[in-house]
PDB file of C-alpha atoms and ligand atoms in Angstrom:
ATOM      1  CA  MET A  11     152.461 131.116   9.141  1.00  0.00           C
ATOM      2  CA  ASN A  12     154.192 131.029  12.471  1.00  0.00           C
ATOM      3  CA  VAL A  13     151.420 132.265  14.763  1.00  0.00           C
ATOM      4  CA  PRO A  14     152.225 133.130  18.236  1.00  0.00           C
ATOM      5  CA  ASN A  15     150.369 130.890  20.726  1.00  0.00           C
ATOM      6  CA  HIS A  16     149.967 133.697  23.460  1.00  0.00           C
ATOM      7  CA  VAL A  17     149.422 137.360  22.623  1.00  0.00           C
ATOM      8  CA  ALA A  18     149.082 139.987  25.341  1.00  0.00           C
ATOM      9  CA  ILE A  19     147.853 143.543  24.766  1.00  0.00           C
ATOM     10  CA  ILE A  20     148.468 146.440  26.934  1.00  0.00           C
ATOM     11  CA  MET A  21     145.419 148.210  25.667  1.00  0.00           C
ATOM     12  CA  ASP A  22     146.385 151.947  26.190  1.00  0.00           C
ATOM     13  CA  GLY A  23     145.336 155.252  24.679  1.00  0.00           C
ATOM     14  CA  ASN A  24     141.446 155.160  25.359  1.00  0.00           C
ATOM     15  CA  GLY A  25     141.541 158.563  27.125  1.00  0.00           C
ATOM     16  CA  ARG A  26     143.687 160.250  24.614  1.00  0.00           C
ATOM     17  CA  TRP A  27     141.616 158.865  21.783  1.00  0.00           C
ATOM     18  CA  ALA A  28     138.559 160.493  23.186  1.00  0.00           C
ATOM     19  CA  GLU A  29     140.326 163.930  24.189  1.00  0.00           C
ATOM     20  CA  LYS A  30     141.489 164.239  20.687  1.00  0.00           C
ATOM     21  CA  ARG A  31     137.935 164.309  19.547  1.00  0.00           C
ATOM     22  CA  GLY A  32     136.648 166.468  22.306  1.00  0.00           C
ATOM     23  CA  LEU A  33     134.890 163.638  24.024  1.00  0.00           C
ATOM     24  CA  ALA A  34     134.929 162.596  27.506  1.00  0.00           C
ATOM     25  CA  ARG A  35     137.647 159.952  28.470  1.00  0.00           C
ATOM     26  CA  SER A  36     134.653 157.413  29.414  1.00  0.00           C
ATOM     27  CA  ARG A  37     133.934 157.542  25.694  1.00  0.00           C
ATOM     28  CA  GLY A  38     137.355 156.192  24.774  1.00  0.00           C
ATOM     29  CA  HIS A  39     136.849 153.501  27.255  1.00  0.00           C
ATOM     30  CA  LEU A  40     133.555 152.520  25.652  1.00  0.00           C
ATOM     31  CA  GLU A  41     135.147 152.422  22.249  1.00  0.00           C
ATOM     32  CA  GLY A  42     138.118 150.410  23.581  1.00  0.00           C
ATOM     33  CA  SER A  43     135.558 147.575  24.855  1.00  0.00           C
ATOM     34  CA  LYS A  44     134.053 147.255  21.323  1.00  0.00           C
ATOM     35  CA  THR A  45     137.481 147.023  20.011  1.00  0.00           C
ATOM     36  CA  LEU A  46     138.378 144.351  22.541  1.00  0.00           C
ATOM     37  CA  GLU A  47     135.308 142.367  21.611  1.00  0.00           C
ATOM     38  CA  LYS A  48     136.109 142.173  17.788  1.00  0.00           C
ATOM     39  CA  LEU A  49     139.941 141.627  18.369  1.00  0.00           C
ATOM     40  CA  ALA A  50     139.285 138.755  20.613  1.00  0.00           C
ATOM     41  CA  ILE A  51     137.382 137.018  17.926  1.00  0.00           C
ATOM     42  CA  HIS A  52     139.805 137.932  15.274  1.00  0.00           C
ATOM     43  CA  ALA A  53     142.757 136.712  17.309  1.00  0.00           C
ATOM     44  CA  MET A  54     141.112 133.153  17.653  1.00  0.00           C
ATOM     45  CA  ASP A  55     140.246 133.201  13.980  1.00  0.00           C
ATOM     46  CA  MET A  56     144.027 133.762  13.246  1.00  0.00           C
ATOM     47  CA  LYS A  57     144.794 130.615  15.437  1.00  0.00           C
ATOM     48  CA  VAL A  58     146.104 132.394  18.499  1.00  0.00           C
ATOM     49  CA  LYS A  59     145.186 130.201  21.462  1.00  0.00           C
ATOM     50  CA  VAL A  60     145.488 132.690  24.260  1.00  0.00           C
ATOM     51  CA  LEU A  61     144.769 136.406  24.357  1.00  0.00           C
ATOM     52  CA  SER A  62     145.590 138.266  27.416  1.00  0.00           C
ATOM     53  CA  VAL A  63     144.577 142.058  27.806  1.00  0.00           C
ATOM     54  CA  TYR A  64     145.348 144.659  30.455  1.00  0.00           C
ATOM     55  CA  ALA A  65     142.027 146.093  31.385  1.00  0.00           C
ATOM     56  CA  PHE A  66     142.714 147.803  34.731  1.00  0.00           C
ATOM     57  CA  SER A  67     146.026 147.880  36.867  1.00  0.00           C
ATOM     58  CA  THR A  68     146.161 147.940  40.576  1.00  0.00           C
ATOM     59  CA  ASP A  69     147.456 151.352  40.121  1.00  0.00           C
ATOM     60  CA  ASN A  70     144.553 152.577  38.039  1.00  0.00           C
ATOM     61  CA  PHE A  71     142.732 153.209  41.282  1.00  0.00           C
ATOM     62  CA  LYS A  72     144.714 156.461  41.582  1.00  0.00           C
ATOM     63  CA  ARG A  73     142.241 157.747  38.900  1.00  0.00           C
ATOM     64  CA  SER A  74     139.221 159.976  39.794  1.00  0.00           C
ATOM     65  CA  GLN A  75     136.219 158.062  41.525  1.00  0.00           C
ATOM     66  CA  GLU A  76     134.268 158.988  38.409  1.00  0.00           C
ATOM     67  CA  GLU A  77     136.432 157.195  35.953  1.00  0.00           C
ATOM     68  CA  VAL A  78     137.179 154.121  38.368  1.00  0.00           C
ATOM     69  CA  ASP A  79     133.325 153.820  38.582  1.00  0.00           C
ATOM     70  CA  TYR A  80     132.651 154.072  35.037  1.00  0.00           C
ATOM     71  CA  LEU A  81     135.100 151.389  34.200  1.00  0.00           C
ATOM     72  CA  MET A  82     133.878 149.102  36.759  1.00  0.00           C
ATOM     73  CA  ASN A  83     130.166 149.604  35.591  1.00  0.00           C
ATOM     74  CA  LEU A  84     131.503 148.911  31.950  1.00  0.00           C
ATOM     75  CA  PHE A  85     133.236 145.657  33.104  1.00  0.00           C
ATOM     76  CA  ILE A  86     130.037 144.358  34.466  1.00  0.00           C
ATOM     77  CA  LYS A  87     128.042 145.357  31.292  1.00  0.00           C
ATOM     78  CA  MET A  88     130.688 143.665  29.073  1.00  0.00           C
ATOM     79  CA  PHE A  89     130.553 140.541  31.094  1.00  0.00           C
ATOM     80  CA  GLN A  90     126.838 140.202  31.463  1.00  0.00           C
ATOM     81  CA  THR A  91     125.714 141.130  27.930  1.00  0.00           C
ATOM     82  CA  LYS A  92     128.495 142.014  25.445  1.00  0.00           C
ATOM     83  CA  PHE A  93     130.483 138.933  25.594  1.00  0.00           C
ATOM     84  CA  ASP A  94     127.644 136.779  24.075  1.00  0.00           C
ATOM     85  CA  LYS A  95     129.624 136.740  20.781  1.00  0.00           C
ATOM     86  CA  ILE A  96     132.746 135.601  22.568  1.00  0.00           C
ATOM     87  CA  ASN A  97     130.915 132.904  24.355  1.00  0.00           C
ATOM     88  CA  LYS A  98     129.258 131.714  21.124  1.00  0.00           C
ATOM     89  CA  ARG A  99     132.630 131.550  19.491  1.00  0.00           C
ATOM     90  CA  GLY A 100     133.710 128.976  22.164  1.00  0.00           C
ATOM     91  CA  ILE A 101     136.261 131.316  23.916  1.00  0.00           C
ATOM     92  CA  ARG A 102     136.781 130.772  27.682  1.00  0.00           C
ATOM     93  CA  VAL A 103     136.942 133.778  29.493  1.00  0.00           C
ATOM     94  CA  VAL A 104     139.283 134.042  32.655  1.00  0.00           C
ATOM     95  CA  ILE A 105     140.095 137.018  34.773  1.00  0.00           C
ATOM     96  CA  SER A 106     143.636 137.476  36.461  1.00  0.00           C
ATOM     97  CA  GLY A 107     143.991 139.838  39.366  1.00  0.00           C
ATOM     98  CA  ARG A 108     143.057 140.428  42.927  1.00  0.00           C
ATOM     99  CA  LYS A 109     139.490 140.145  43.677  1.00  0.00           C
ATOM    100  CA  ARG A 110     140.264 141.813  47.068  1.00  0.00           C
ATOM    101  CA  GLY A 111     139.522 145.446  46.662  1.00  0.00           C
ATOM    102  CA  LEU A 112     136.890 145.244  44.037  1.00  0.00           C
ATOM    103  CA  ARG A 113     133.236 145.975  44.513  1.00  0.00           C
ATOM    104  CA  GLU A 114     130.978 142.931  45.102  1.00  0.00           C
ATOM    105  CA  ASP A 115     128.907 143.481  42.015  1.00  0.00           C
ATOM    106  CA  VAL A 116     132.157 143.263  39.867  1.00  0.00           C
ATOM    107  CA  VAL A 117     133.313 140.086  41.725  1.00  0.00           C
ATOM    108  CA  ALA A 118     129.966 138.614  41.086  1.00  0.00           C
ATOM    109  CA  SER A 119     129.901 139.408  37.351  1.00  0.00           C
ATOM    110  CA  ILE A 120     133.761 138.037  37.113  1.00  0.00           C
ATOM    111  CA  ASN A 121     132.529 134.697  38.660  1.00  0.00           C
ATOM    112  CA  ALA A 122     129.502 134.506  36.337  1.00  0.00           C
ATOM    113  CA  ILE A 123     131.508 135.071  33.095  1.00  0.00           C
ATOM    114  CA  GLU A 124     134.078 132.534  34.201  1.00  0.00           C
ATOM    115  CA  GLU A 125     131.512 130.036  35.188  1.00  0.00           C
ATOM    116  CA  LYS A 126     129.434 130.477  31.855  1.00  0.00           C
ATOM    117  CA  THR A 127     132.424 130.061  29.563  1.00  0.00           C
ATOM    118  CA  LYS A 128     134.288 127.351  31.524  1.00  0.00           C
ATOM    119  CA  GLU A 129     133.712 124.494  29.111  1.00  0.00           C
ATOM    120  CA  ASN A 130     134.442 126.476  26.075  1.00  0.00           C
ATOM    121  CA  LYS A 131     137.645 125.076  24.199  1.00  0.00           C
ATOM    122  CA  GLU A 132     138.358 127.209  21.105  1.00  0.00           C
ATOM    123  CA  GLY A 133     140.694 129.630  22.995  1.00  0.00           C
ATOM    124  CA  ILE A 134     141.140 131.719  26.165  1.00  0.00           C
ATOM    125  CA  LEU A 135     140.689 135.303  26.734  1.00  0.00           C
ATOM    126  CA  ASN A 136     142.437 136.336  29.955  1.00  0.00           C
ATOM    127  CA  ILE A 137     141.305 139.700  31.280  1.00  0.00           C
ATOM    128  CA  CYS A 138     143.668 141.296  33.620  1.00  0.00           C
ATOM    129  CA  LEU A 139     141.554 143.480  35.978  1.00  0.00           C
ATOM    130  CA  ASN A 140     142.778 144.835  39.308  1.00  0.00           C
ATOM    131  CA  TYR A 141     146.058 143.192  38.041  1.00  0.00           C
ATOM    132  CA  GLY A 142     149.779 143.850  38.557  1.00  0.00           C
ATOM    133  CA  GLY A 143     152.672 141.785  37.403  1.00  0.00           C
ATOM    134  CA  GLN A 144     154.478 142.130  40.876  1.00  0.00           C
ATOM    135  CA  GLU A 145     151.403 141.366  42.831  1.00  0.00           C
ATOM    136  CA  GLU A 146     150.926 138.090  40.574  1.00  0.00           C
ATOM    137  CA  ILE A 147     154.482 137.031  41.507  1.00  0.00           C
ATOM    138  CA  ILE A 148     153.933 137.875  45.181  1.00  0.00           C
ATOM    139  CA  ASP A 149     150.645 136.015  45.432  1.00  0.00           C
ATOM    140  CA  GLY A 150     152.115 133.041  43.517  1.00  0.00           C
ATOM    141  CA  ALA A 151     155.041 133.041  45.953  1.00  0.00           C
ATOM    142  CA  ILE A 152     152.764 133.055  49.071  1.00  0.00           C
ATOM    143  CA  LYS A 153     150.869 129.910  47.407  1.00  0.00           C
ATOM    144  CA  LEU A 154     154.225 128.266  46.950  1.00  0.00           C
ATOM    145  CA  ALA A 155     155.323 128.860  50.297  1.00  0.00           C
ATOM    146  CA  LYS A 156     152.039 127.327  51.772  1.00  0.00           C
ATOM    147  CA  ASP A 157     152.690 124.183  49.527  1.00  0.00           C
ATOM    148  CA  ILE A 158     156.259 124.100  50.977  1.00  0.00           C
ATOM    149  CA  GLN A 159     154.853 124.308  54.391  1.00  0.00           C
ATOM    150  CA  ASN A 160     152.702 121.346  53.572  1.00  0.00           C
ATOM    151  CA  GLY A 161     155.627 119.373  52.557  1.00  0.00           C
ATOM    152  CA  LEU A 162     156.150 120.152  48.862  1.00  0.00           C
ATOM    153  CA  ASP A 163     159.661 118.999  47.794  1.00  0.00           C
ATOM    154  CA  ILE A 164     161.163 121.796  45.959  1.00  0.00           C
ATOM    155  CA  THR A 165     164.662 120.385  45.371  1.00  0.00           C
ATOM    156  CA  ASN A 166     163.994 120.296  41.369  1.00  0.00           C
ATOM    157  CA  PHE A 167     161.787 123.242  41.248  1.00  0.00           C
ATOM    158  CA  LYS A 168     162.105 124.831  37.817  1.00  0.00           C
ATOM    159  CA  ARG A 169     161.028 128.052  36.307  1.00  0.00           C
ATOM    160  CA  GLU A 170     158.267 126.247  34.205  1.00  0.00           C
ATOM    161  CA  ASP A 171     156.783 124.936  37.512  1.00  0.00           C
ATOM    162  CA  PHE A 172     156.200 128.558  38.850  1.00  0.00           C
ATOM    163  CA  TYR A 173     153.431 129.135  36.192  1.00  0.00           C
ATOM    164  CA  HIS A 174     151.243 126.879  38.203  1.00  0.00           C
ATOM    165  CA  TYR A 175     151.248 129.428  40.846  1.00  0.00           C
ATOM    166  CA  MET A 176     150.217 132.263  38.595  1.00  0.00           C
ATOM    167  CA  TYR A 177     146.414 133.356  38.658  1.00  0.00           C
ATOM    168  CA  HIS A 178     145.671 131.089  35.863  1.00  0.00           C
ATOM    169  CA  GLU A 179     148.190 128.440  34.431  1.00  0.00           C
ATOM    170  CA  LEU A 180     148.603 130.104  31.069  1.00  0.00           C
ATOM    171  CA  PRO A 181     151.683 129.595  28.617  1.00  0.00           C
ATOM    172  CA  PRO A 182     154.406 132.161  28.248  1.00  0.00           C
ATOM    173  CA  ILE A 183     153.569 135.303  26.183  1.00  0.00           C
ATOM    174  CA  ASP A 184     155.005 135.011  22.739  1.00  0.00           C
ATOM    175  CA  LEU A 185     153.978 138.536  21.567  1.00  0.00           C
ATOM    176  CA  LEU A 186     153.501 141.449  23.595  1.00  0.00           C
ATOM    177  CA  ILE A 187     151.716 144.465  21.945  1.00  0.00           C
ATOM    178  CA  ARG A 188     151.416 147.959  23.630  1.00  0.00           C
ATOM    179  CA  THR A 189     149.055 150.472  21.843  1.00  0.00           C
ATOM    180  CA  GLY A 190     149.011 154.246  22.785  1.00  0.00           C
ATOM    181  CA  GLY A 191     152.909 155.114  22.085  1.00  0.00           C
ATOM    182  CA  GLU A 192     154.225 154.707  25.631  1.00  0.00           C
ATOM    183  CA  LEU A 193     157.371 152.431  25.675  1.00  0.00           C
ATOM    184  CA  ARG A 194     156.875 150.765  28.909  1.00  0.00           C
ATOM    185  CA  ILE A 195     155.593 147.564  30.559  1.00  0.00           C
ATOM    186  CA  SER A 196     153.424 149.412  33.498  1.00  0.00           C
ATOM    187  CA  ASN A 197     153.456 146.270  35.824  1.00  0.00           C
ATOM    188  CA  PHE A 198     151.994 144.081  33.259  1.00  0.00           C
ATOM    189  CA  MET A 199     152.581 140.189  33.000  1.00  0.00           C
ATOM    190  CA  LEU A 200     156.218 140.296  34.168  1.00  0.00           C
ATOM    191  CA  TYR A 201     156.694 136.548  34.736  1.00  0.00           C
ATOM    192  CA  GLU A 202     154.900 135.457  31.454  1.00  0.00           C
ATOM    193  CA  MET A 203     156.847 137.872  29.145  1.00  0.00           C
ATOM    194  CA  SER A 204     160.464 136.817  30.011  1.00  0.00           C
ATOM    195  CA  TYR A 205     161.150 135.920  26.156  1.00  0.00           C
ATOM    196  CA  SER A 206     158.333 137.617  24.533  1.00  0.00           C
ATOM    197  CA  GLU A 207     158.690 139.675  21.329  1.00  0.00           C
ATOM    198  CA  PHE A 208     157.695 143.394  21.878  1.00  0.00           C
ATOM    199  CA  TYR A 209     155.547 145.392  19.335  1.00  0.00           C
ATOM    200  CA  PHE A 210     154.794 148.941  20.186  1.00  0.00           C
ATOM    201  CA  THR A 211     152.424 151.222  18.123  1.00  0.00           C
ATOM    202  CA  ASN A 212     151.349 154.917  18.460  1.00  0.00           C
ATOM    203  CA  THR A 213     147.715 153.738  17.560  1.00  0.00           C
ATOM    204  CA  TYR A 214     145.308 154.305  20.381  1.00  0.00           C
ATOM    205  CA  PHE A 215     143.556 151.189  21.534  1.00  0.00           C
ATOM    206  CA  PRO A 216     140.092 152.084  20.083  1.00  0.00           C
ATOM    207  CA  ASP A 217     141.672 152.362  16.736  1.00  0.00           C
ATOM    208  CA  PHE A 218     143.649 148.958  16.940  1.00  0.00           C
ATOM    209  CA  ASP A 219     141.529 147.131  14.463  1.00  0.00           C
ATOM    210  CA  LYS A 220     141.957 143.675  12.946  1.00  0.00           C
ATOM    211  CA  SER A 221     144.519 145.086  10.214  1.00  0.00           C
ATOM    212  CA  GLU A 222     146.588 146.667  12.969  1.00  0.00           C
ATOM    213  CA  PHE A 223     146.772 143.285  14.836  1.00  0.00           C
ATOM    214  CA  ASN A 224     147.611 141.638  11.697  1.00  0.00           C
ATOM    215  CA  LYS A 225     150.681 144.107  11.221  1.00  0.00           C
ATOM    216  CA  ALA A 226     152.041 142.807  14.776  1.00  0.00           C
ATOM    217  CA  LEU A 227     151.519 139.192  13.740  1.00  0.00           C
ATOM    218  CA  PHE A 228     153.441 139.896  10.482  1.00  0.00           C
ATOM    219  CA  MET A 229     156.199 141.454  12.490  1.00  0.00           C
ATOM    220  CA  PHE A 230     156.259 138.561  14.829  1.00  0.00           C
ATOM    221  CA  GLU A 231     156.753 136.021  11.960  1.00  0.00           C
ATOM    222  CA  ASN A 232     159.851 137.896  10.745  1.00  0.00           C
ATOM    223  CA  ARG A 233     161.531 137.880  14.389  1.00  0.00           C
ATOM    224  CA  ASP A 234     164.529 135.431  15.054  1.00  0.00           C
ATOM    225  CA  ARG A 235     163.779 134.111  18.445  1.00  0.00           C
ATOM    226  CA  ARG A 236     166.752 132.540  19.908  1.00  0.00           C
ATOM    227  CA  PHE A 237     166.096 131.893  23.612  1.00  0.00           C
ATOM    228  CA  GLY A 238     169.603 132.370  24.630  1.00  0.00           C
ATOM    229  CA  GLY A 239     170.785 129.919  21.822  1.00  0.00           C
ATOM    230  CA  ILE A 240     172.028 130.824  18.377  1.00  0.00           C
ATOM    231  CA  SER A 241     169.572 130.866  15.248  1.00  0.00           C
ATOM    232  CA  ASP A 242     169.058 127.758  13.435  1.00  0.00           C
ATOM    233  CA  ALA A 243     170.480 128.943  10.172  1.00  0.00           C
ATOM    234  CA  LYS A 244     173.817 129.455  11.847  1.00  0.00           C
ATOM    235  CA  ASN A 245     173.805 126.417  14.002  1.00  0.00           C
ATOM    236  CA  ASN A 246     175.452 123.779  11.867  1.00  0.00           C
TER     237      ASN A 246
HETATM  238  C1  LIG B  30     144.036 152.478  28.927  1.00  0.00           C
HETATM  239  O1  LIG B  30     143.568 153.751  28.346  1.00  0.00           O
HETATM  240  C2  LIG B  30     142.722 151.875  29.687  1.00  0.00           C
HETATM  241  C3  LIG B  30     142.864 151.849  31.154  1.00  0.00           C
HETATM  242  C4  LIG B  30     144.115 152.123  31.749  1.00  0.00           C
HETATM  243  C5  LIG B  30     141.764 151.504  32.021  1.00  0.00           C
HETATM  244  P1  LIG B  30     144.120 155.114  29.453  1.00  0.00           P
HETATM  245  O2  LIG B  30     142.728 155.382  30.072  1.00  0.00           O
HETATM  246  O3  LIG B  30     145.118 154.790  30.097  1.00  0.00           O
HETATM  247  O4  LIG B  30     144.211 156.127  28.151  1.00  0.00           O
HETATM  248  P2  LIG B  30     145.431 157.233  28.086  1.00  0.00           P
HETATM  249  O5  LIG B  30     146.672 156.537  28.237  1.00  0.00           O
HETATM  250  O6  LIG B  30     144.935 157.915  29.275  1.00  0.00           O
HETATM  251  O7  LIG B  30     145.218 157.906  26.762  1.00  0.00           O
HETATM  252  C1  LIG B  31     148.579 150.524  31.790  1.00  0.00           C
HETATM  253  O1  LIG B  31     148.279 151.756  31.164  1.00  0.00           O
HETATM  254  C2  LIG B  31     147.272 149.864  32.173  1.00  0.00           C
HETATM  255  C3  LIG B  31     146.281 149.318  31.382  1.00  0.00           C
HETATM  256  C4  LIG B  31     146.276 149.525  30.112  1.00  0.00           C
HETATM  257  C5  LIG B  31     144.983 148.782  32.048  1.00  0.00           C
HETATM  258  P1  LIG B  31     148.332 153.065  32.008  1.00  0.00           P
HETATM  259  O2  LIG B  31     147.889 154.257  31.347  1.00  0.00           O
HETATM  260  O3  LIG B  31     147.793 152.641  33.396  1.00  0.00           O
HETATM  261  O4  LIG B  31     149.807 153.035  32.327  1.00  0.00           O
HETATM  262  P2  LIG B  31     150.935 154.211  32.438  1.00  0.00           P
HETATM  263  O5  LIG B  31     150.225 155.088  33.784  1.00  0.00           O
HETATM  264  O6  LIG B  31     150.886 155.101  31.365  1.00  0.00           O
HETATM  265  O7  LIG B  31     152.146 153.665  32.668  1.00  0.00           O
HETATM  266 MG1  LIG B  32     147.187 155.280  29.708  1.00  0.00          MG
END
């Protein structure tokens, strides 16, 4: 099976999942967090090496204080206790996004989970929190500018080299999934998705289980990725 090396998921539809059941939006976020824990382990079982997930965008601060607080407290709880299985499975957890603007206790829990899992080698779970794709490019450009000021020679600077300036030096995204039915990117990993295959589903994230994930993998296997060239079959 041709398995994508790096899968990214825009985990959307938690609120609508809850509203449809007459529950508070927060309940959807709680169910979504359980789905994430199971999916991360399943993705590694399927031989995916890196799973990136969009947990909170820089623009999600536009939501009510109550919802933002609930989510921040949920992240702390996840990193402190719920990720035990993920750690035991040998998955390294990294967080992408701006720490500036986050509560101190959230930053402390981010540092703790990154530290706790840093020697894990089975795969990487990259959680995008207070994350924006344009912000990541800007922050990277600023780091690069500093290196240039310090004498870095950029005569032969290539697009691959810019990955070094992203929050974590992760590989390009092969498969991008968005749950919840919207057909947009919402400022997710813009630099990393330049040649990724897209998979959109109406399923709300809490319902996006292993079999739904496998459907996306199956679709990926049948895509003809050409990267600007001509498919192998026609190339002789
Ligand atoms: C995604 O679900 C999770 C976050 C953005 C934190 P939403 O909360 O956006 O759910 P919908 O789109 O309102 O259903
Ligand atoms: C994208 O979902 C962000 C996350 C999944 C964390 P949103 O619900 O914030 O995106 P829009 O507002 O529908 O574009
Ligand atoms: Mg949404």
